[in-house]
Amino acid sequence: MSDLVLRFDQVSRTYHSGETEVHALAGVSFEVAAGELVAVMGPSGSGKSTLLALAGGLDTPTRGSVEVEGASLADLAPTALARLRRDRIGYVFQNYNLVTDLTAAENVALPRELAGVRPRAARREALAALARVGLDELAHRFPDQLSGGQQQRIAIARALIGQRRLVLADEPTGALDSATGEAVLRVLRTQVDAGAAGVMVTHEPRYAGWADRTIFLRDGRLVDSTGPRTTAAQLLGGHA
Ligand code: ADP
């Protein structure tokens, strides 16, 4: 049995607004195995966020199927899907989605506490996760006492805590300076090397360089995919 974590099979997502149909995603198939980090690139509006939302079970396809760890998300009961999302899937949202009246440490510990881990143990795990992104000293601060880049790193710590098997990140380096961006990519890479599967949306070829593969979307279609030996920069027309 292959160690497949995520599988898209002919996935389409169509939005209807009034008379018009928007094909946000059209017939997209790809797979991500454990130990693999895949970058998703493409122009604005090409379907990148839609792809991540479908992979994370936050949205459902109009056609096709999305499987996580061999289970088709459409076949899961709501409670099973909620548990999978809480325990197995880490999601770094573009707007971070932090709880404003919880501290950094409480935000990161939250999914563990919801999973039944005792508060003290959950806090210990949260502090360790914050240390991985270099923020353990700010653990007691509330989100509005932190910069955008710091909030983003908290969101990343929260996505990596526990036994996450699939890490989905929408522009995880967006608000970070390049040194911090590299540091965050290194944390993500380490998590994937330890057996998770990762999918990250990025606009930056140099960050895509941390991925094993890059897939390119255009108008909701998967138009190209680099293998491990082709870099995103080459595909974008840089030096071969
Ligand atoms: P990207 O992340 O690459 O910028 P998105 O996945 O956000 O692209 O969007 C893909 C397409 O789907 C765009 O044309 C967008 O306008 C459309 N779209 C996304 N979400 C919705 C929605 N909730 N209702 C209608 N259209 C949507």
PDB file of C-alpha atoms and ligand atoms in Angstrom:
ATOM      1  CA  MET A   1       0.000   0.000   0.000  1.00  0.00           C
ATOM      2  CA  SER A   2       1.368   3.359  -0.924  1.00  0.00           C
ATOM      3  CA  ASP A   3       1.547   6.010   1.710  1.00  0.00           C
ATOM      4  CA  LEU A   4      -0.865   8.301  -0.049  1.00  0.00           C
ATOM      5  CA  VAL A   5      -2.274  11.049   2.141  1.00  0.00           C
ATOM      6  CA  LEU A   6      -4.190  13.246  -0.302  1.00  0.00           C
ATOM      7  CA  ARG A   7      -5.819  12.325  -3.584  1.00  0.00           C
ATOM      8  CA  PHE A   8      -7.835  14.515  -5.941  1.00  0.00           C
ATOM      9  CA  ASP A   9      -9.670  12.560  -8.621  1.00  0.00           C
ATOM     10  CA  GLN A  10     -11.163  14.712 -11.388  1.00  0.00           C
ATOM     11  CA  VAL A  11     -12.230  17.364  -8.920  1.00  0.00           C
ATOM     12  CA  SER A  12     -14.370  20.254 -10.109  1.00  0.00           C
ATOM     13  CA  ARG A  13     -15.899  23.085  -8.120  1.00  0.00           C
ATOM     14  CA  THR A  14     -18.374  25.355  -9.817  1.00  0.00           C
ATOM     15  CA  TYR A  15     -19.823  28.453  -8.208  1.00  0.00           C
ATOM     16  CA  HIS A  16     -23.082  29.912  -9.349  1.00  0.00           C
ATOM     17  CA  SER A  17     -23.639  33.595  -9.053  1.00  0.00           C
ATOM     18  CA  GLY A  18     -26.892  34.610 -10.706  1.00  0.00           C
ATOM     19  CA  GLU A  19     -26.830  33.545 -14.329  1.00  0.00           C
ATOM     20  CA  THR A  20     -23.101  32.967 -14.494  1.00  0.00           C
ATOM     21  CA  GLU A  21     -21.116  29.896 -13.589  1.00  0.00           C
ATOM     22  CA  VAL A  22     -17.553  30.185 -12.334  1.00  0.00           C
ATOM     23  CA  HIS A  23     -15.429  27.087 -12.793  1.00  0.00           C
ATOM     24  CA  ALA A  24     -13.120  27.667  -9.851  1.00  0.00           C
ATOM     25  CA  LEU A  25     -11.638  24.201 -10.327  1.00  0.00           C
ATOM     26  CA  ALA A  26     -12.156  21.944 -13.356  1.00  0.00           C
ATOM     27  CA  GLY A  27     -11.146  18.283 -13.500  1.00  0.00           C
ATOM     28  CA  VAL A  28      -8.109  18.490 -11.259  1.00  0.00           C
ATOM     29  CA  SER A  29      -6.315  15.248 -10.347  1.00  0.00           C
ATOM     30  CA  PHE A  30      -3.162  14.913  -8.279  1.00  0.00           C
ATOM     31  CA  GLU A  31      -1.804  12.992  -5.319  1.00  0.00           C
ATOM     32  CA  VAL A  32       0.418  13.820  -2.384  1.00  0.00           C
ATOM     33  CA  ALA A  33       2.212  11.080  -0.478  1.00  0.00           C
ATOM     34  CA  ALA A  34       3.587  11.144   3.040  1.00  0.00           C
ATOM     35  CA  GLY A  35       6.959  12.887   3.043  1.00  0.00           C
ATOM     36  CA  GLU A  36       6.026  15.061   0.077  1.00  0.00           C
ATOM     37  CA  LEU A  37       5.612  18.822  -0.019  1.00  0.00           C
ATOM     38  CA  VAL A  38       3.751  20.184  -3.032  1.00  0.00           C
ATOM     39  CA  ALA A  39       3.672  23.859  -3.955  1.00  0.00           C
ATOM     40  CA  VAL A  40       0.650  25.273  -5.770  1.00  0.00           C
ATOM     41  CA  MET A  41       1.216  28.276  -7.993  1.00  0.00           C
ATOM     42  CA  GLY A  42      -0.918  30.198 -10.446  1.00  0.00           C
ATOM     43  CA  PRO A  43      -2.338  33.644 -11.059  1.00  0.00           C
ATOM     44  CA  SER A  44      -4.904  35.254  -8.798  1.00  0.00           C
ATOM     45  CA  GLY A  45      -8.314  33.646  -9.325  1.00  0.00           C
ATOM     46  CA  SER A  46      -6.862  30.423 -10.767  1.00  0.00           C
ATOM     47  CA  GLY A  47      -8.372  28.227  -8.037  1.00  0.00           C
ATOM     48  CA  LYS A  48      -5.557  27.847  -5.502  1.00  0.00           C
ATOM     49  CA  SER A  49      -7.610  28.680  -2.400  1.00  0.00           C
ATOM     50  CA  THR A  50     -10.485  26.574  -3.684  1.00  0.00           C
ATOM     51  CA  LEU A  51      -8.125  23.619  -4.050  1.00  0.00           C
ATOM     52  CA  LEU A  52      -6.898  23.997  -0.464  1.00  0.00           C
ATOM     53  CA  ALA A  53     -10.422  24.392   0.932  1.00  0.00           C
ATOM     54  CA  LEU A  54     -11.489  21.187  -0.832  1.00  0.00           C
ATOM     55  CA  ALA A  55      -8.395  19.332   0.431  1.00  0.00           C
ATOM     56  CA  GLY A  56      -9.199  20.436   3.973  1.00  0.00           C
ATOM     57  CA  GLY A  57     -12.844  19.411   3.804  1.00  0.00           C
ATOM     58  CA  LEU A  58     -13.996  23.020   4.191  1.00  0.00           C
ATOM     59  CA  ASP A  59     -15.744  22.890   0.848  1.00  0.00           C
ATOM     60  CA  THR A  60     -17.184  20.045  -1.221  1.00  0.00           C
ATOM     61  CA  PRO A  61     -16.550  19.362  -4.887  1.00  0.00           C
ATOM     62  CA  THR A  62     -19.269  19.757  -7.480  1.00  0.00           C
ATOM     63  CA  ARG A  63     -17.830  16.676  -9.202  1.00  0.00           C
ATOM     64  CA  GLY A  64     -15.039  14.223  -8.480  1.00  0.00           C
ATOM     65  CA  SER A  65     -13.662  13.047  -5.170  1.00  0.00           C
ATOM     66  CA  VAL A  66     -11.189  14.176  -2.539  1.00  0.00           C
ATOM     67  CA  GLU A  67      -9.619  11.476  -0.389  1.00  0.00           C
ATOM     68  CA  VAL A  68      -7.568  11.985   2.763  1.00  0.00           C
ATOM     69  CA  GLU A  69      -5.756   8.938   4.153  1.00  0.00           C
ATOM     70  CA  GLY A  70      -7.850   6.711   1.899  1.00  0.00           C
ATOM     71  CA  ALA A  71     -11.227   8.058   3.012  1.00  0.00           C
ATOM     72  CA  SER A  72     -13.417   9.938   0.574  1.00  0.00           C
ATOM     73  CA  LEU A  73     -14.397  13.110   2.415  1.00  0.00           C
ATOM     74  CA  ALA A  74     -17.882  13.002   0.879  1.00  0.00           C
ATOM     75  CA  ASP A  75     -18.500   9.610   2.516  1.00  0.00           C
ATOM     76  CA  LEU A  76     -17.614  10.727   6.038  1.00  0.00           C
ATOM     77  CA  ALA A  77     -20.318  11.550   8.561  1.00  0.00           C
ATOM     78  CA  PRO A  78     -20.142  15.163   9.775  1.00  0.00           C
ATOM     79  CA  THR A  79     -18.620  14.167  13.136  1.00  0.00           C
ATOM     80  CA  ALA A  80     -15.967  11.991  11.473  1.00  0.00           C
ATOM     81  CA  LEU A  81     -15.098  14.803   9.079  1.00  0.00           C
ATOM     82  CA  ALA A  82     -14.867  17.272  11.968  1.00  0.00           C
ATOM     83  CA  ARG A  83     -12.561  14.907  13.854  1.00  0.00           C
ATOM     84  CA  LEU A  84     -10.362  14.383  10.802  1.00  0.00           C
ATOM     85  CA  ARG A  85     -10.106  18.136  10.324  1.00  0.00           C
ATOM     86  CA  ARG A  86      -9.297  18.712  13.974  1.00  0.00           C
ATOM     87  CA  ASP A  87      -6.769  15.924  14.497  1.00  0.00           C
ATOM     88  CA  ARG A  88      -5.210  15.073  11.146  1.00  0.00           C
ATOM     89  CA  ILE A  89      -5.351  18.183   9.002  1.00  0.00           C
ATOM     90  CA  GLY A  90      -3.447  21.363   9.824  1.00  0.00           C
ATOM     91  CA  TYR A  91      -4.657  24.448   7.995  1.00  0.00           C
ATOM     92  CA  VAL A  92      -2.850  27.768   7.798  1.00  0.00           C
ATOM     93  CA  PHE A  93      -5.403  30.300   6.610  1.00  0.00           C
ATOM     94  CA  GLN A  94      -4.479  33.395   4.681  1.00  0.00           C
ATOM     95  CA  ASN A  95      -6.128  35.548   7.360  1.00  0.00           C
ATOM     96  CA  TYR A  96      -4.737  33.290  10.173  1.00  0.00           C
ATOM     97  CA  ASN A  97      -8.189  32.728  11.825  1.00  0.00           C
ATOM     98  CA  LEU A  98      -6.805  33.167  15.348  1.00  0.00           C
ATOM     99  CA  VAL A  99      -9.234  33.436  18.265  1.00  0.00           C
ATOM    100  CA  THR A 100      -8.856  37.039  19.403  1.00  0.00           C
ATOM    101  CA  ASP A 101      -9.594  36.509  23.096  1.00  0.00           C
ATOM    102  CA  LEU A 102      -7.167  33.623  23.506  1.00  0.00           C
ATOM    103  CA  THR A 103      -3.414  34.076  23.973  1.00  0.00           C
ATOM    104  CA  ALA A 104      -0.920  32.722  21.437  1.00  0.00           C
ATOM    105  CA  ALA A 105      -0.352  29.606  23.573  1.00  0.00           C
ATOM    106  CA  GLU A 106      -4.093  29.077  24.073  1.00  0.00           C
ATOM    107  CA  ASN A 107      -4.724  29.406  20.335  1.00  0.00           C
ATOM    108  CA  VAL A 108      -2.094  26.783  19.552  1.00  0.00           C
ATOM    109  CA  ALA A 109      -3.260  24.446  22.363  1.00  0.00           C
ATOM    110  CA  LEU A 110      -6.923  24.682  21.355  1.00  0.00           C
ATOM    111  CA  PRO A 111      -7.049  21.825  18.811  1.00  0.00           C
ATOM    112  CA  ARG A 112      -5.283  19.544  21.303  1.00  0.00           C
ATOM    113  CA  GLU A 113      -7.644  20.409  24.125  1.00  0.00           C
ATOM    114  CA  LEU A 114     -10.595  19.813  21.813  1.00  0.00           C
ATOM    115  CA  ALA A 115      -9.030  16.428  21.010  1.00  0.00           C
ATOM    116  CA  GLY A 116      -9.143  15.567  24.715  1.00  0.00           C
ATOM    117  CA  VAL A 117      -5.537  16.278  25.715  1.00  0.00           C
ATOM    118  CA  ARG A 118      -5.342  17.597  29.300  1.00  0.00           C
ATOM    119  CA  PRO A 119      -4.823  21.366  29.481  1.00  0.00           C
ATOM    120  CA  ARG A 120      -1.354  21.180  31.043  1.00  0.00           C
ATOM    121  CA  ALA A 121      -0.097  18.700  28.447  1.00  0.00           C
ATOM    122  CA  ALA A 122      -1.754  20.682  25.653  1.00  0.00           C
ATOM    123  CA  ARG A 123      -0.031  23.837  26.911  1.00  0.00           C
ATOM    124  CA  ARG A 124       3.325  22.070  26.993  1.00  0.00           C
ATOM    125  CA  GLU A 125       2.820  20.923  23.388  1.00  0.00           C
ATOM    126  CA  ALA A 126       1.757  24.435  22.408  1.00  0.00           C
ATOM    127  CA  LEU A 127       4.885  25.996  23.907  1.00  0.00           C
ATOM    128  CA  ALA A 128       7.036  23.473  22.049  1.00  0.00           C
ATOM    129  CA  ALA A 129       5.220  24.269  18.787  1.00  0.00           C
ATOM    130  CA  LEU A 130       5.657  27.999  19.400  1.00  0.00           C
ATOM    131  CA  ALA A 131       9.360  27.428  20.035  1.00  0.00           C
ATOM    132  CA  ARG A 132       9.623  25.757  16.625  1.00  0.00           C
ATOM    133  CA  VAL A 133       8.474  28.983  14.986  1.00  0.00           C
ATOM    134  CA  GLY A 134      10.563  31.125  17.337  1.00  0.00           C
ATOM    135  CA  LEU A 135       7.689  32.622  19.311  1.00  0.00           C
ATOM    136  CA  ASP A 136       7.750  30.889  22.694  1.00  0.00           C
ATOM    137  CA  GLU A 137       8.613  34.150  24.422  1.00  0.00           C
ATOM    138  CA  LEU A 138       5.403  35.756  23.176  1.00  0.00           C
ATOM    139  CA  ALA A 139       3.175  32.850  24.234  1.00  0.00           C
ATOM    140  CA  HIS A 140       1.155  34.974  26.683  1.00  0.00           C
ATOM    141  CA  ARG A 141       0.288  37.710  24.179  1.00  0.00           C
ATOM    142  CA  PHE A 142      -3.073  38.114  22.508  1.00  0.00           C
ATOM    143  CA  PRO A 143      -3.259  38.255  18.693  1.00  0.00           C
ATOM    144  CA  ASP A 144      -3.843  42.028  18.643  1.00  0.00           C
ATOM    145  CA  GLN A 145      -0.582  42.483  20.564  1.00  0.00           C
ATOM    146  CA  LEU A 146       1.375  40.774  17.795  1.00  0.00           C
ATOM    147  CA  SER A 147       2.479  41.783  14.308  1.00  0.00           C
ATOM    148  CA  GLY A 148       0.960  40.208  11.197  1.00  0.00           C
ATOM    149  CA  GLY A 149       4.039  38.050  10.715  1.00  0.00           C
ATOM    150  CA  GLN A 150       3.928  36.874  14.335  1.00  0.00           C
ATOM    151  CA  GLN A 151       0.233  36.029  14.024  1.00  0.00           C
ATOM    152  CA  GLN A 152       1.037  34.067  10.895  1.00  0.00           C
ATOM    153  CA  ARG A 153       3.667  32.045  12.748  1.00  0.00           C
ATOM    154  CA  ILE A 154       1.163  31.285  15.507  1.00  0.00           C
ATOM    155  CA  ALA A 155      -1.239  29.996  12.864  1.00  0.00           C
ATOM    156  CA  ILE A 156       1.567  27.772  11.579  1.00  0.00           C
ATOM    157  CA  ALA A 157       2.350  26.449  15.073  1.00  0.00           C
ATOM    158  CA  ARG A 158      -1.355  25.653  15.509  1.00  0.00           C
ATOM    159  CA  ALA A 159      -1.397  23.791  12.168  1.00  0.00           C
ATOM    160  CA  LEU A 160       1.604  21.645  13.095  1.00  0.00           C
ATOM    161  CA  ILE A 161       0.700  20.657  16.665  1.00  0.00           C
ATOM    162  CA  GLY A 162      -0.403  17.076  17.358  1.00  0.00           C
ATOM    163  CA  GLN A 163      -0.442  14.227  14.869  1.00  0.00           C
ATOM    164  CA  ARG A 164      -1.150  16.221  11.759  1.00  0.00           C
ATOM    165  CA  ARG A 165      -0.855  14.074   8.676  1.00  0.00           C
ATOM    166  CA  LEU A 166      -1.809  16.707   6.128  1.00  0.00           C
ATOM    167  CA  VAL A 167      -0.662  20.309   6.377  1.00  0.00           C
ATOM    168  CA  LEU A 168      -2.344  22.835   4.085  1.00  0.00           C
ATOM    169  CA  ALA A 169      -0.981  26.339   3.957  1.00  0.00           C
ATOM    170  CA  ASP A 170      -2.362  29.299   2.023  1.00  0.00           C
ATOM    171  CA  GLU A 171       0.553  31.687   1.464  1.00  0.00           C
ATOM    172  CA  PRO A 172       2.248  30.711   4.730  1.00  0.00           C
ATOM    173  CA  THR A 173       5.032  33.214   4.127  1.00  0.00           C
ATOM    174  CA  GLY A 174       2.858  36.101   2.921  1.00  0.00           C
ATOM    175  CA  ALA A 175       3.374  38.485   5.852  1.00  0.00           C
ATOM    176  CA  LEU A 176       6.896  37.368   6.707  1.00  0.00           C
ATOM    177  CA  ASP A 177      10.229  38.953   5.901  1.00  0.00           C
ATOM    178  CA  SER A 178      12.455  36.653   3.876  1.00  0.00           C
ATOM    179  CA  ALA A 179      14.534  35.345   6.806  1.00  0.00           C
ATOM    180  CA  THR A 180      11.401  34.456   8.793  1.00  0.00           C
ATOM    181  CA  GLY A 181       9.794  33.051   5.653  1.00  0.00           C
ATOM    182  CA  GLU A 182      12.728  30.702   5.165  1.00  0.00           C
ATOM    183  CA  ALA A 183      12.559  29.697   8.836  1.00  0.00           C
ATOM    184  CA  VAL A 184       8.854  28.877   8.518  1.00  0.00           C
ATOM    185  CA  LEU A 185       9.487  26.866   5.358  1.00  0.00           C
ATOM    186  CA  ARG A 186      12.161  24.924   7.206  1.00  0.00           C
ATOM    187  CA  VAL A 187       9.642  24.052   9.960  1.00  0.00           C
ATOM    188  CA  LEU A 188       7.107  22.960   7.352  1.00  0.00           C
ATOM    189  CA  ARG A 189       9.742  20.930   5.511  1.00  0.00           C
ATOM    190  CA  THR A 190      10.775  19.220   8.773  1.00  0.00           C
ATOM    191  CA  GLN A 191       7.169  18.261   9.519  1.00  0.00           C
ATOM    192  CA  VAL A 192       6.839  16.772   6.029  1.00  0.00           C
ATOM    193  CA  ASP A 193      10.161  14.952   6.289  1.00  0.00           C
ATOM    194  CA  ALA A 194       8.859  13.422   9.537  1.00  0.00           C
ATOM    195  CA  GLY A 195       5.974  11.833   7.604  1.00  0.00           C
ATOM    196  CA  ALA A 196       3.302  14.434   6.932  1.00  0.00           C
ATOM    197  CA  ALA A 197       2.092  15.467   3.485  1.00  0.00           C
ATOM    198  CA  GLY A 198       2.097  19.180   2.723  1.00  0.00           C
ATOM    199  CA  VAL A 199       0.408  21.449   0.209  1.00  0.00           C
ATOM    200  CA  MET A 200       1.255  25.122   0.157  1.00  0.00           C
ATOM    201  CA  VAL A 201       0.060  27.939  -2.023  1.00  0.00           C
ATOM    202  CA  THR A 202       2.803  30.402  -2.810  1.00  0.00           C
ATOM    203  CA  HIS A 203       3.582  33.161  -5.264  1.00  0.00           C
ATOM    204  CA  GLU A 204       7.296  32.960  -4.639  1.00  0.00           C
ATOM    205  CA  PRO A 205       9.376  30.619  -6.807  1.00  0.00           C
ATOM    206  CA  ARG A 206      12.114  30.693  -4.197  1.00  0.00           C
ATOM    207  CA  TYR A 207       9.726  29.281  -1.581  1.00  0.00           C
ATOM    208  CA  ALA A 208       8.407  26.736  -4.073  1.00  0.00           C
ATOM    209  CA  GLY A 209      12.011  25.579  -4.211  1.00  0.00           C
ATOM    210  CA  TRP A 210      11.442  23.969  -0.806  1.00  0.00           C
ATOM    211  CA  ALA A 211       8.762  21.740  -2.310  1.00  0.00           C
ATOM    212  CA  ASP A 212       9.323  18.379  -3.974  1.00  0.00           C
ATOM    213  CA  ARG A 213       6.923  19.308  -6.750  1.00  0.00           C
ATOM    214  CA  THR A 214       5.069  22.350  -7.971  1.00  0.00           C
ATOM    215  CA  ILE A 215       1.680  22.223  -9.639  1.00  0.00           C
ATOM    216  CA  PHE A 216       0.433  25.150 -11.669  1.00  0.00           C
ATOM    217  CA  LEU A 217      -3.182  26.209 -11.982  1.00  0.00           C
ATOM    218  CA  ARG A 218      -4.726  28.410 -14.624  1.00  0.00           C
ATOM    219  CA  ASP A 219      -8.457  29.100 -14.850  1.00  0.00           C
ATOM    220  CA  GLY A 220      -9.154  26.209 -12.508  1.00  0.00           C
ATOM    221  CA  ARG A 221      -7.173  23.704 -14.515  1.00  0.00           C
ATOM    222  CA  LEU A 222      -3.940  22.000 -13.644  1.00  0.00           C
ATOM    223  CA  VAL A 223      -1.735  23.139 -16.512  1.00  0.00           C
ATOM    224  CA  ASP A 224       1.681  21.932 -15.539  1.00  0.00           C
ATOM    225  CA  SER A 225       3.583  20.115 -12.907  1.00  0.00           C
ATOM    226  CA  THR A 226       7.273  20.040 -12.176  1.00  0.00           C
ATOM    227  CA  GLY A 227       8.958  16.847 -11.170  1.00  0.00           C
ATOM    228  CA  PRO A 228      11.509  16.765  -8.401  1.00  0.00           C
ATOM    229  CA  ARG A 229      14.275  17.685 -10.839  1.00  0.00           C
ATOM    230  CA  THR A 230      12.658  20.693 -12.437  1.00  0.00           C
ATOM    231  CA  THR A 231      12.519  23.817 -10.388  1.00  0.00           C
ATOM    232  CA  ALA A 232       9.650  26.227 -10.409  1.00  0.00           C
ATOM    233  CA  ALA A 233      12.025  28.916 -11.645  1.00  0.00           C
ATOM    234  CA  GLN A 234      12.796  26.833 -14.737  1.00  0.00           C
ATOM    235  CA  LEU A 235       9.136  26.325 -15.455  1.00  0.00           C
ATOM    236  CA  LEU A 236       8.467  30.023 -15.065  1.00  0.00           C
ATOM    237  CA  GLY A 237      11.022  30.684 -17.794  1.00  0.00           C
ATOM    238  CA  GLY A 238      14.115  31.283 -15.709  1.00  0.00           C
ATOM    239  CA  HIS A 239      17.462  29.694 -16.295  1.00  0.00           C
ATOM    240  CA  ALA A 240      17.338  26.070 -17.350  1.00  0.00           C
TER     241      ALA A 240
HETATM  242  P1  ADP B   1      -6.970  31.906  -6.093  1.00  0.00           P
HETATM  243  O1  ADP B   1      -6.838  31.373  -4.705  1.00  0.00           O
HETATM  244  O2  ADP B   1      -6.068  31.250  -7.087  1.00  0.00           O
HETATM  245  O3  ADP B   1      -6.863  33.407  -6.161  1.00  0.00           O
HETATM  246  P2  ADP B   1      -9.760  31.158  -5.791  1.00  0.00           P
HETATM  247  O4  ADP B   1      -9.759  29.703  -5.526  1.00  0.00           O
HETATM  248  O5  ADP B   1      -9.931  32.069  -4.634  1.00  0.00           O
HETATM  249  O6  ADP B   1      -8.444  31.547  -6.621  1.00  0.00           O
HETATM  250  O7  ADP B   1     -10.923  31.496  -6.830  1.00  0.00           O
HETATM  251  C1  ADP B   1     -11.078  30.807  -8.070  1.00  0.00           C
HETATM  252  C2  ADP B   1     -12.255  31.395  -8.818  1.00  0.00           C
HETATM  253  O8  ADP B   1     -13.462  31.083  -8.125  1.00  0.00           O
HETATM  254  C3  ADP B   1     -12.228  32.905  -8.945  1.00  0.00           C
HETATM  255  O9  ADP B   1     -12.757  33.250 -10.199  1.00  0.00           O
HETATM  256  C4  ADP B   1     -13.134  33.346  -7.820  1.00  0.00           C
HETATM  257  O10 ADP B   1     -13.705  34.600  -8.129  1.00  0.00           O
HETATM  258  C5  ADP B   1     -14.161  32.260  -7.780  1.00  0.00           C
HETATM  259  N1  ADP B   1     -14.735  32.068  -6.436  1.00  0.00           N
HETATM  260  C6  ADP B   1     -14.065  31.699  -5.323  1.00  0.00           C
HETATM  261  N2  ADP B   1     -14.891  31.602  -4.265  1.00  0.00           N
HETATM  262  C7  ADP B   1     -16.124  31.940  -4.730  1.00  0.00           C
HETATM  263  C8  ADP B   1     -17.428  32.022  -4.136  1.00  0.00           C
HETATM  264  N3  ADP B   1     -17.623  31.751  -2.850  1.00  0.00           N
HETATM  265  N4  ADP B   1     -18.468  32.395  -4.929  1.00  0.00           N
HETATM  266  C9  ADP B   1     -18.282  32.662  -6.231  1.00  0.00           C
HETATM  267  N5  ADP B   1     -17.084  32.597  -6.866  1.00  0.00           N
HETATM  268  C10 ADP B   1     -16.030  32.230  -6.128  1.00  0.00           C
END
